[in-house]
XYZ file of C-alpha atoms in Angstrom:
710
model
C 99.813 91.645 7.248
C 97.606 90.238 9.999
C 96.618 92.709 12.671
C 97.098 92.081 16.397
C 94.195 90.148 17.935
C 92.669 91.074 21.245
C 92.805 89.016 24.354
C 89.098 88.166 24.216
C 89.540 86.661 20.774
C 92.400 84.494 21.959
C 90.336 83.335 24.946
C 87.416 82.565 22.648
C 89.618 80.414 20.420
C 91.013 78.521 23.367
C 87.589 78.034 24.927
C 88.361 80.065 27.996
C 85.989 82.939 27.336
C 83.798 83.846 30.355
C 80.095 83.711 29.662
C 77.747 85.492 32.118
C 74.382 83.769 32.640
C 73.314 86.265 35.377
C 73.355 83.547 38.070
C 74.852 84.158 41.557
C 77.738 82.058 42.692
C 75.892 81.174 45.917
C 72.409 81.471 47.361
C 73.766 82.750 50.704
C 72.971 86.458 51.177
C 75.993 88.602 50.642
C 76.712 91.478 53.046
C 78.573 94.435 51.713
C 81.620 95.660 53.564
C 81.211 98.509 56.043
C 82.585 101.831 55.030
C 85.325 102.220 57.621
C 85.386 105.985 57.185
C 81.781 106.530 58.231
C 79.877 103.952 60.244
C 77.611 104.332 63.307
C 75.670 102.109 65.671
C 73.094 102.757 68.392
C 73.721 99.516 70.261
C 73.373 100.083 74.059
C 73.282 103.837 73.542
C 69.627 104.351 74.452
C 68.011 103.718 77.800
C 65.328 101.484 76.322
C 68.044 99.058 75.139
C 69.288 98.439 78.724
C 67.097 96.113 80.776
C 67.425 97.786 84.210
C 66.679 101.235 82.818
C 63.836 99.926 80.678
C 62.209 98.205 83.652
C 62.539 101.402 85.674
C 60.798 103.400 82.965
C 58.010 100.827 82.738
C 57.522 100.893 86.506
C 57.208 104.672 86.515
C 54.787 104.528 83.614
C 52.658 101.954 85.411
C 52.645 104.057 88.573
C 51.494 107.116 86.669
C 48.743 105.066 85.010
C 47.562 103.662 88.330
C 47.506 107.113 89.926
C 45.524 108.519 87.030
C 42.971 105.713 87.350
C 42.688 106.287 91.094
C 42.164 109.978 90.482
C 39.434 109.327 87.910
C 37.770 106.828 90.241
C 37.805 109.367 93.057
C 36.260 112.058 90.848
C 33.585 109.649 89.641
C 32.625 108.597 93.172
C 32.398 112.157 94.494
C 30.481 113.402 91.417
C 32.544 116.557 91.278
C 35.030 118.088 88.902
C 37.182 119.608 91.641
C 40.633 118.264 92.366
C 41.003 116.095 95.487
C 42.309 117.505 98.730
C 46.021 117.363 99.474
C 45.467 114.778 102.173
C 43.441 112.457 99.899
C 45.935 111.977 97.076
C 48.907 111.511 99.275
C 50.721 109.123 96.922
C 50.973 111.650 94.085
C 54.192 112.890 95.724
C 56.529 109.951 96.248
C 58.810 111.572 98.822
C 56.156 113.462 100.789
C 56.746 113.653 104.515
C 54.349 111.903 106.812
C 53.420 115.177 108.480
C 52.492 116.758 105.130
C 50.065 113.984 104.335
C 47.549 114.913 107.011
C 47.892 112.128 109.571
C 50.777 110.052 110.884
C 51.069 106.566 109.455
C 51.579 103.789 112.019
C 52.067 100.024 112.066
C 52.256 98.235 108.730
C 51.148 101.398 106.921
C 54.217 103.332 108.059
C 56.639 104.441 105.396
C 59.492 101.917 105.267
C 57.689 99.151 107.153
C 58.476 96.804 104.264
C 62.186 97.658 104.123
C 64.822 95.928 106.286
C 68.103 97.801 106.845
C 71.169 95.606 107.489
C 74.536 96.975 108.641
C 77.056 94.186 109.357
C 80.291 94.878 111.194
C 83.259 93.012 112.598
C 81.713 92.927 116.082
C 78.021 93.887 115.859
C 75.192 93.522 113.378
C 72.669 96.354 113.387
C 69.342 95.478 111.868
C 65.826 96.824 111.863
C 62.923 98.041 109.773
C 63.349 101.381 108.041
C 60.317 102.650 109.960
C 61.980 101.948 113.328
C 63.542 104.774 115.284
C 66.577 102.765 116.433
C 68.212 99.538 115.236
C 68.506 96.242 117.049
C 72.122 95.353 117.875
C 73.205 91.700 117.677
C 76.771 90.365 118.070
C 78.063 89.255 114.672
C 79.044 85.799 115.938
C 77.887 82.200 115.614
C 78.763 79.234 117.852
C 78.958 75.785 116.279
C 79.554 72.382 117.840
C 83.210 71.328 117.721
C 85.596 69.135 119.661
C 87.106 72.017 121.632
C 86.338 75.678 122.273
C 88.490 78.567 121.100
C 90.079 78.920 124.564
C 91.289 75.296 124.412
C 92.882 75.490 120.982
C 96.643 75.928 120.511
C 97.289 74.269 123.852
C 95.192 76.801 125.733
C 97.536 79.690 124.882
C 96.072 82.804 126.562
C 95.474 86.125 124.884
C 97.253 88.467 125.076
C 100.129 86.071 124.537
C 102.625 85.907 127.409
C 106.257 84.941 127.216
C 107.617 82.133 129.356
C 111.003 81.104 130.659
C 112.934 78.105 129.363
C 111.407 75.793 131.956
C 107.862 76.870 130.997
C 107.136 79.047 134.024
C 105.644 82.507 133.435
C 107.908 85.526 133.399
C 107.584 88.510 135.688
C 104.917 90.986 134.477
C 107.506 93.579 133.409
C 109.038 91.096 130.901
C 105.871 89.208 130.022
C 105.283 90.961 126.664
C 108.830 91.458 125.506
C 111.457 94.122 125.823
C 110.154 96.172 122.900
C 106.709 96.618 124.441
C 108.213 97.453 127.836
C 110.457 100.149 126.345
C 107.636 101.635 124.306
C 105.308 101.628 127.295
C 107.950 103.337 129.471
C 108.527 105.989 126.792
C 104.797 106.708 126.548
C 104.611 107.092 130.338
C 107.530 109.529 130.323
C 106.074 111.566 127.446
C 102.746 111.779 129.241
C 104.387 113.149 132.375
C 106.203 115.805 130.329
C 102.966 116.778 128.591
C 101.044 116.983 131.850
C 103.703 119.156 133.464
C 103.638 121.435 130.414
C 99.878 121.825 130.915
C 100.383 122.709 134.612
C 98.920 119.428 135.864
C 100.051 117.793 139.075
C 102.192 114.686 138.638
C 103.125 112.534 141.611
C 106.669 111.184 141.277
C 105.921 107.699 142.662
C 102.430 107.118 141.259
C 103.410 104.029 139.286
C 105.068 102.381 142.288
C 102.004 103.013 144.436
C 99.596 101.222 142.110
C 102.013 98.321 141.464
C 102.501 97.719 145.186
C 98.747 97.846 145.778
C 97.885 95.484 142.900
C 100.470 92.955 144.097
C 98.752 92.442 147.442
C 95.064 92.829 146.508
C 93.361 89.430 147.073
C 89.902 88.792 145.564
C 86.742 88.558 147.636
C 84.480 85.570 146.986
C 80.721 86.140 146.736
C 78.333 83.192 146.601
C 76.134 83.036 143.537
C 72.843 83.453 145.418
C 74.148 86.692 146.970
C 75.053 88.218 143.580
C 72.116 90.321 142.320
C 73.760 90.845 138.894
C 74.599 87.235 138.110
C 74.642 86.242 134.450
C 72.071 83.925 132.907
C 74.215 81.563 130.856
C 72.863 79.746 127.823
C 71.560 76.352 128.882
C 72.808 73.447 126.766
C 70.797 70.180 126.762
C 72.785 67.412 128.466
C 72.195 65.068 125.524
C 74.538 66.070 122.713
C 72.067 64.747 120.162
C 69.424 67.211 121.319
C 71.820 70.176 121.469
C 71.306 72.676 118.617
C 73.879 72.727 115.877
C 74.526 76.440 116.362
C 73.719 79.515 118.432
C 73.937 83.110 117.245
C 74.169 86.545 118.825
C 74.149 87.016 122.585
C 73.227 83.385 123.180
C 76.502 82.350 121.558
C 78.534 84.650 123.809
C 76.796 83.256 126.897
C 77.677 79.614 126.241
C 80.033 78.301 128.970
C 83.531 77.509 127.748
C 83.398 74.028 129.319
C 79.965 73.157 127.945
C 79.073 69.641 126.853
C 79.114 69.393 123.883
C 81.753 72.013 123.153
C 80.954 75.058 121.047
C 83.404 77.289 119.219
C 82.749 80.932 118.352
C 83.143 81.996 114.717
C 83.307 85.664 113.701
C 82.732 85.742 109.907
C 84.065 89.303 109.527
C 87.382 90.376 111.036
C 89.074 93.760 110.531
C 86.508 94.634 107.889
C 87.511 91.598 105.790
C 86.328 88.047 105.500
C 87.645 85.920 108.360
C 89.668 83.419 106.334
C 91.627 82.021 109.291
C 88.922 80.101 111.150
C 87.259 78.606 108.061
C 88.350 75.844 105.728
C 85.751 76.393 102.991
C 84.427 79.708 101.797
C 80.958 78.198 101.470
C 80.910 77.744 105.250
C 81.939 81.374 105.642
C 79.108 82.598 103.416
C 76.586 80.319 105.130
C 77.489 81.657 108.573
C 76.906 85.264 107.482
C 73.527 84.321 106.019
C 72.599 82.336 109.143
C 73.425 85.209 111.513
C 71.323 87.666 109.490
C 68.470 85.171 109.133
C 68.320 84.431 112.861
C 68.485 88.150 113.662
C 65.508 88.846 111.400
C 63.509 86.083 113.041
C 64.377 86.934 116.646
C 64.643 90.727 116.540
C 62.054 91.650 113.890
C 59.596 88.797 114.601
C 59.480 87.794 110.931
C 59.487 84.029 111.386
C 58.006 82.940 108.036
C 60.749 83.084 105.472
C 58.337 82.831 102.555
C 56.987 86.290 103.467
C 60.392 87.928 103.035
C 59.832 88.230 99.296
C 57.482 91.112 100.127
C 60.302 93.022 101.814
C 63.151 95.063 100.426
C 66.633 95.176 101.961
C 69.050 98.100 102.246
C 72.525 96.608 102.732
C 75.277 98.946 103.981
C 78.761 98.203 102.646
C 82.202 99.727 103.420
C 83.404 102.784 101.522
C 86.463 100.979 100.205
C 84.735 97.687 99.461
C 85.778 94.555 97.627
C 83.730 93.646 94.573
C 83.564 89.953 95.457
C 82.119 90.860 98.866
C 79.341 93.002 97.371
C 78.411 90.519 94.639
C 78.369 87.657 97.158
C 76.151 89.666 99.530
C 73.784 90.366 96.649
C 73.539 86.657 95.876
C 72.984 85.850 99.561
C 70.186 88.404 99.927
C 68.453 87.311 96.731
C 68.963 83.545 96.770
C 69.450 82.486 100.398
C 67.254 85.022 102.184
C 64.783 85.586 99.354
C 64.221 89.346 99.530
C 62.076 90.908 96.844
C 64.513 93.715 96.099
C 67.907 94.888 97.331
C 69.946 98.089 97.204
C 73.385 99.068 98.501
C 74.726 102.231 100.116
C 78.187 103.113 101.398
C 78.824 103.683 105.107
C 80.049 107.283 104.984
C 77.242 108.347 102.668
C 74.711 106.705 104.975
C 76.293 108.533 107.938
C 75.732 111.904 106.264
C 72.137 110.888 105.519
C 71.578 110.026 109.164
C 73.286 113.124 110.595
C 72.013 115.608 108.010
C 75.449 116.660 106.732
C 75.798 117.963 103.171
C 79.589 118.074 103.288
C 82.002 116.595 105.768
C 84.802 114.175 106.572
C 83.310 111.068 108.182
C 85.573 109.188 110.626
C 84.031 105.844 111.608
C 85.975 104.151 114.420
C 84.655 100.618 114.673
C 85.618 97.547 116.640
C 88.407 96.345 114.338
C 88.642 98.882 111.526
C 88.563 102.646 111.103
C 87.265 104.150 107.871
C 87.667 107.757 106.730
C 85.950 109.331 103.734
C 85.076 112.823 102.541
C 81.482 113.254 101.389
C 80.291 116.169 99.287
C 76.907 116.763 97.667
C 75.648 113.279 98.435
C 78.624 111.444 96.935
C 81.688 109.817 98.459
C 84.878 111.260 96.993
C 86.608 108.140 95.707
C 90.216 109.206 96.170
C 89.620 110.244 99.799
C 88.661 106.778 101.079
C 90.946 105.340 103.776
C 90.547 102.048 105.615
C 92.747 101.399 108.662
C 92.903 98.034 110.404
C 92.553 98.966 114.064
C 89.682 99.863 116.353
C 88.127 99.367 119.757
C 89.254 95.749 120.124
C 92.893 96.820 119.825
C 92.363 99.352 122.623
C 90.849 96.606 124.792
C 93.750 94.220 124.187
C 96.366 96.940 124.742
C 94.644 98.069 127.944
C 94.778 94.525 129.328
C 98.466 94.211 128.398
C 99.298 97.463 130.173
C 97.321 96.418 133.255
C 99.073 93.047 133.355
C 102.396 94.854 132.992
C 101.488 96.770 136.185
C 100.618 93.599 138.159
C 96.886 93.405 137.480
C 95.428 91.279 140.317
C 93.463 89.027 137.921
C 96.610 87.760 136.199
C 94.926 84.736 134.560
C 92.719 86.834 132.299
C 92.407 85.277 128.853
C 90.592 87.158 126.083
C 89.945 83.851 124.322
C 87.568 82.934 127.158
C 84.116 84.349 126.646
C 83.544 85.715 130.136
C 87.008 87.279 130.204
C 86.389 88.923 126.855
C 83.120 90.428 128.103
C 84.887 91.552 131.277
C 87.677 93.271 129.325
C 85.157 95.156 127.193
C 83.369 96.282 130.347
C 86.608 97.487 131.962
C 87.560 99.476 128.880
C 84.157 101.169 128.576
C 84.088 102.065 132.293
C 87.618 103.230 133.028
C 89.386 104.315 129.820
C 89.567 108.043 129.168
C 91.551 110.515 127.066
C 91.224 113.449 129.442
C 94.442 114.248 131.282
C 92.470 115.765 134.135
C 91.263 112.285 135.106
C 94.772 110.826 135.386
C 95.624 110.065 139.011
C 95.982 106.951 141.165
C 92.400 105.720 141.471
C 90.853 102.698 143.130
C 88.330 100.615 141.183
C 86.703 97.229 141.515
C 85.038 94.695 139.247
C 83.192 91.389 139.589
C 84.336 88.278 137.763
C 81.400 86.040 136.896
C 82.116 82.651 135.333
C 79.760 79.747 134.708
C 79.763 77.202 137.556
C 81.975 79.364 139.780
C 81.327 81.779 142.613
C 81.564 85.456 141.838
C 84.906 87.042 142.692
C 85.308 90.727 143.488
C 88.676 92.286 142.655
C 89.956 95.713 143.652
C 92.770 97.359 141.735
C 94.363 100.726 141.122
C 95.067 102.447 137.829
C 97.126 105.440 136.851
C 98.051 106.283 133.249
C 97.016 102.953 131.642
C 93.480 104.240 131.140
C 94.802 107.023 128.871
C 97.776 105.377 127.185
C 95.711 102.460 125.822
C 93.342 104.649 123.709
C 96.366 106.811 122.873
C 97.223 103.954 120.521
C 94.915 105.528 117.927
C 97.682 108.105 117.447
C 100.527 105.609 118.023
C 99.241 102.393 116.411
C 102.565 100.614 116.842
C 101.495 99.891 120.427
C 98.773 97.595 119.093
C 99.447 93.936 118.393
C 99.229 93.765 114.582
C 101.048 90.459 114.113
C 97.998 88.285 113.327
C 95.860 90.636 111.248
C 97.160 89.508 107.849
C 97.124 85.825 108.735
C 95.109 83.804 106.221
C 94.570 86.762 103.910
C 93.455 85.602 100.414
C 93.568 81.953 101.441
C 89.863 81.391 100.647
C 88.447 84.374 98.762
C 90.533 85.682 95.896
C 90.515 89.260 94.678
C 88.240 90.296 91.832
C 89.579 90.336 88.260
C 88.411 92.125 85.146
C 86.887 89.644 82.700
C 88.342 91.452 79.669
C 91.833 92.554 80.709
C 92.446 89.961 83.402
C 93.831 92.458 85.931
C 92.492 93.180 89.434
C 89.554 95.573 89.400
C 88.811 96.184 93.072
C 88.323 99.905 93.787
C 91.423 101.796 94.830
C 91.909 105.171 96.426
C 94.749 107.651 96.123
C 94.578 108.328 99.874
C 94.703 104.609 100.710
C 97.635 104.141 98.335
C 99.497 106.958 100.056
C 98.834 105.340 103.436
C 100.262 102.052 102.168
C 103.273 103.817 100.650
C 103.968 105.485 104.007
C 103.783 102.122 105.745
C 105.804 100.331 103.068
C 107.972 102.655 100.934
C 108.241 99.973 98.234
C 104.597 100.511 97.255
C 103.921 102.381 93.968
C 103.141 106.069 93.975
C 99.577 107.018 94.802
C 98.808 108.917 91.616
C 99.997 106.170 89.260
C 97.894 103.489 90.898
C 94.753 105.352 91.891
C 94.034 107.080 88.614
C 94.814 104.077 86.476
C 96.459 106.347 83.925
C 99.875 107.781 83.599
C 102.804 105.969 82.102
C 105.605 104.947 84.380
C 109.019 103.714 83.379
C 108.935 99.915 83.324
C 111.351 98.354 85.744
C 113.726 95.566 84.873
C 112.324 92.001 85.104
C 108.818 93.411 85.653
C 107.030 90.903 83.376
C 108.787 87.986 85.100
C 107.504 89.146 88.502
C 104.023 89.553 87.108
C 104.034 86.024 85.727
C 105.120 84.693 89.123
C 102.289 86.588 90.800
C 99.806 85.204 88.296
C 101.045 81.658 88.761
C 100.881 81.846 92.552
C 97.350 83.210 92.387
C 96.188 80.272 90.298
C 95.606 82.271 87.096
C 96.441 80.916 83.673
C 99.606 82.603 82.421
C 99.126 84.641 79.287
C 100.656 83.517 76.009
C 103.814 85.554 76.055
C 106.877 84.910 73.989
C 110.381 84.347 75.281
C 111.291 87.233 77.596
C 113.958 89.598 76.392
C 117.300 89.641 78.170
C 117.806 92.126 80.964
C 120.150 94.329 78.983
C 117.759 94.602 76.035
C 116.390 98.058 75.372
C 113.262 96.923 73.539
C 110.264 99.075 74.561
C 107.467 97.465 76.551
C 103.907 98.151 75.371
C 102.075 100.622 77.601
C 99.068 98.349 78.112
C 101.233 95.457 79.286
C 103.138 97.779 81.611
C 99.960 99.146 83.208
C 98.514 95.666 83.659
C 101.768 94.406 85.178
C 101.899 97.341 87.595
C 98.275 96.775 88.610
C 98.880 93.100 89.366
C 102.017 93.849 91.326
C 100.361 96.705 93.223
C 97.385 94.525 94.157
C 99.546 91.672 95.386
C 101.706 94.058 97.392
C 98.613 95.780 98.798
C 97.433 92.485 100.283
C 100.795 92.045 102.029
C 100.832 95.498 103.648
C 98.682 96.262 106.679
C 97.283 99.829 106.522
C 98.288 101.191 109.925
C 98.757 104.952 110.315
C 98.085 107.444 113.132
C 94.468 108.544 113.000
C 95.210 112.268 112.730
C 97.639 111.729 109.851
C 95.138 109.500 108.041
C 92.384 112.132 108.367
C 94.590 114.848 106.873
C 95.644 112.491 104.076
C 92.002 111.819 103.236
C 91.103 115.527 103.285
C 94.098 116.441 101.122
C 93.086 114.001 98.389
C 89.402 114.846 98.752
C 89.963 118.593 98.351
C 92.410 118.177 95.425
C 94.462 121.189 96.504
C 91.505 123.574 96.857
C 92.091 125.508 100.089
C 88.423 126.426 100.435
C 87.372 122.781 100.312
C 90.099 121.865 102.799
C 88.606 124.384 105.227
C 85.103 123.029 104.609
C 86.193 119.467 105.388
C 88.195 120.494 108.470
C 85.188 122.405 109.799
C 82.929 119.369 109.532
C 84.875 116.336 110.749
C 82.225 113.950 112.100
C 83.393 111.136 114.399
C 81.075 108.136 114.733
C 81.358 104.499 115.740
C 81.616 102.630 119.016
C 85.420 102.770 119.149
C 85.324 106.554 119.613
C 83.002 106.510 122.643
C 85.867 107.241 125.014
C 85.597 110.366 127.198
C 87.854 113.101 125.849
C 88.412 111.448 122.463
C 87.069 114.358 120.408
C 89.165 116.954 122.265
C 92.307 114.816 121.925
C 91.740 114.317 118.196
C 91.148 118.031 117.685
C 94.373 118.846 119.518
C 96.343 116.375 117.377
C 94.939 117.830 114.152
C 95.800 121.372 115.230
C 99.359 120.305 115.961
C 99.701 118.930 112.423
C 97.851 121.837 110.747
C 98.654 125.004 112.721
C 97.570 127.196 109.787
C 93.977 125.924 110.112
C 93.660 126.124 113.894
C 90.467 128.186 113.766
C 88.767 125.977 111.181
C 89.390 122.539 112.729
C 86.219 121.358 114.442
C 85.335 117.833 115.579
C 81.582 117.335 115.447
C 79.196 114.689 116.653
C 75.896 113.597 115.104
C 73.148 116.134 115.859
C 69.756 115.529 117.449
C 71.379 113.455 120.200
C 71.727 110.446 117.913
C 73.758 107.487 119.112
C 77.050 107.663 117.157
C 76.984 103.884 116.803
C 73.632 103.916 114.998
C 74.076 106.916 112.700
C 75.071 104.770 109.710
C 72.046 102.512 110.162
C 69.802 105.556 110.537
C 71.060 106.928 107.243
C 70.360 103.584 105.577
C 66.789 103.674 106.872
C 66.313 107.167 105.422
C 67.734 105.997 102.106
C 65.354 103.035 102.066
C 62.331 105.315 102.431
C 63.162 107.417 99.354
C 60.777 105.745 96.958
C 60.595 108.206 94.103
C 64.243 109.281 94.028
C 65.871 105.935 94.785
C 66.751 104.167 91.528
C 69.155 101.724 93.190
C 66.699 98.900 93.843
C 67.577 95.557 92.248
C 64.553 93.380 91.553
C 64.460 89.616 91.487
C 63.501 89.270 87.835
C 66.311 91.470 86.552
C 68.796 89.793 88.908
C 67.820 86.374 87.520
C 68.617 87.639 84.041
C 71.740 89.750 84.556
C 73.148 88.754 87.972
C 75.838 90.922 89.520
C 76.236 92.862 86.245
C 73.305 94.962 87.445
C 75.551 96.697 89.963
C 77.103 98.749 87.155
C 73.690 100.358 86.547
C 72.227 100.352 90.060
C 75.005 101.677 92.293
C 75.140 105.375 93.110
C 78.896 105.354 92.612
C 81.196 104.137 89.838
C 81.129 100.346 90.170
């Protein structure tokens, strides 16, 4: 009987036996598989592996080496072993005060003399060296040669826009701005009378009729130009259009006659705190105008005419609290590439305001020309969820004041805010006559001089009553402002920023801002779901279809998604897809909603989200509300705001305090002053972006260099 043979024997007989000659199958090095249960990497987990942090460490090491060599050189020259005096080795302490160093530094040796602080706004640009006491203020405007000026466009339609009859003739002043405005204006007048009577103030029953009758029959007085001691020096344009400059900036642009030859048109690159996407066709032109305005301001105001020397200077650029990432990255490229600064750093407006005013904790309310920003600051950091940005300011008060005056038969009925001299006149009237103190409300007689290029000066007399108070009262009733054109052209040139990995919008959001938008438009998502980025909400029907439409309209490539499920299907939607869809929808809806809310309600919303329910912190913020900005420079504004806040928060009546910047600082320059202080912190300021590291990493540096979560 033959026994059973093994498999190897059978393979050997058939010639299929494997013979091992100890040779590898390939010469390529083989990598063993990673043990998935226990693996570890140190990639980008140490500071020396990150370029910005490594360069910062090397710079500090080089500074310490240089100081040690200087110390040894000093000891060798003096032939002594004693330590130098405190006034000799002044640089050993980076943030030493000038007074502690022995003598005051002046001129080019002053601390911060190589740092330029730039604070752009919708109306003014404030610029200066960090060593200066006060900034230089330049209008944020540029005039370029065009076929027609801004007052001649759209058929010469005046601003504020008036209604006309069917035959084209103007309506009576009471119906000039529509029935809705007339009813709202009449209601505000009646409420003011009730409030004044409640405060035991005298109210004349026929005050409005008195001023209307006077304004109807008040003719102007003509004054010849040579008899006007305050005549305006208009910008002289060469008669030959070929020799005329291509552009003017700043005050020269505002002083160009409207009927100049050749024509010039004013461009304001920033409007309502956003890019002005209405007046520009290409975003490159928009960026170039911002760079040109800053460049000309540096040359004319700081006397730095040689651009090649700017590489020796650093720049502190002040950005809004609730910024857009594309705006910051584009400004960084402009400062590095176009203007050629050696280093750049960024700081937020509210944080800079606390630096300038010396506040450690507070709620900063910045009322600008076209936007109002609110943010709570604590321990040198802006509380992210407390940031609020409202789209109204001093310009809206000016326009509303002119509408109310025209409604009451203003004698200069042809005023047009699109004309440059009329715009300057309206700003002057607002700053002189507007008030928020009820004690100043009575029929009063005023006068003003109208100065236009090529015309004799005209002197007008007019009377006012409650218009001077009701116009700034729009801060607490923003529906009186004309908000119809503020969203025009939004996102037509500059798109929102998107995350390169997930593809969703990644601009910073705030829980307080989301609540403001939800109050304006109830269809907006809840504040907590959007602001925190977390939380799972129930997906709505046809949500993915809406998201795909939004993506297609924004020019994005639609993701590879399968056939959508029917509406009655109960298949679950992945959480990641739901969150991304909600973010896209929320961002698109946010761009379609104008954040307009009464100022007192917006302040309390910001404080509520900044304190996170802590009553002690709410009291701390209410006790240190700091109001800054040019739009709040109206007599009685602080008292009126304090009264409104106490009406909304009667439980905190004793704590509510409206403060102003200390040390008699100009409220309009507090933010710039804080930026100058920040630029002089050499040893504790790690936010500087150098040229070499920017050439290598670009805008990715902002994730490491910003003081806040980028």
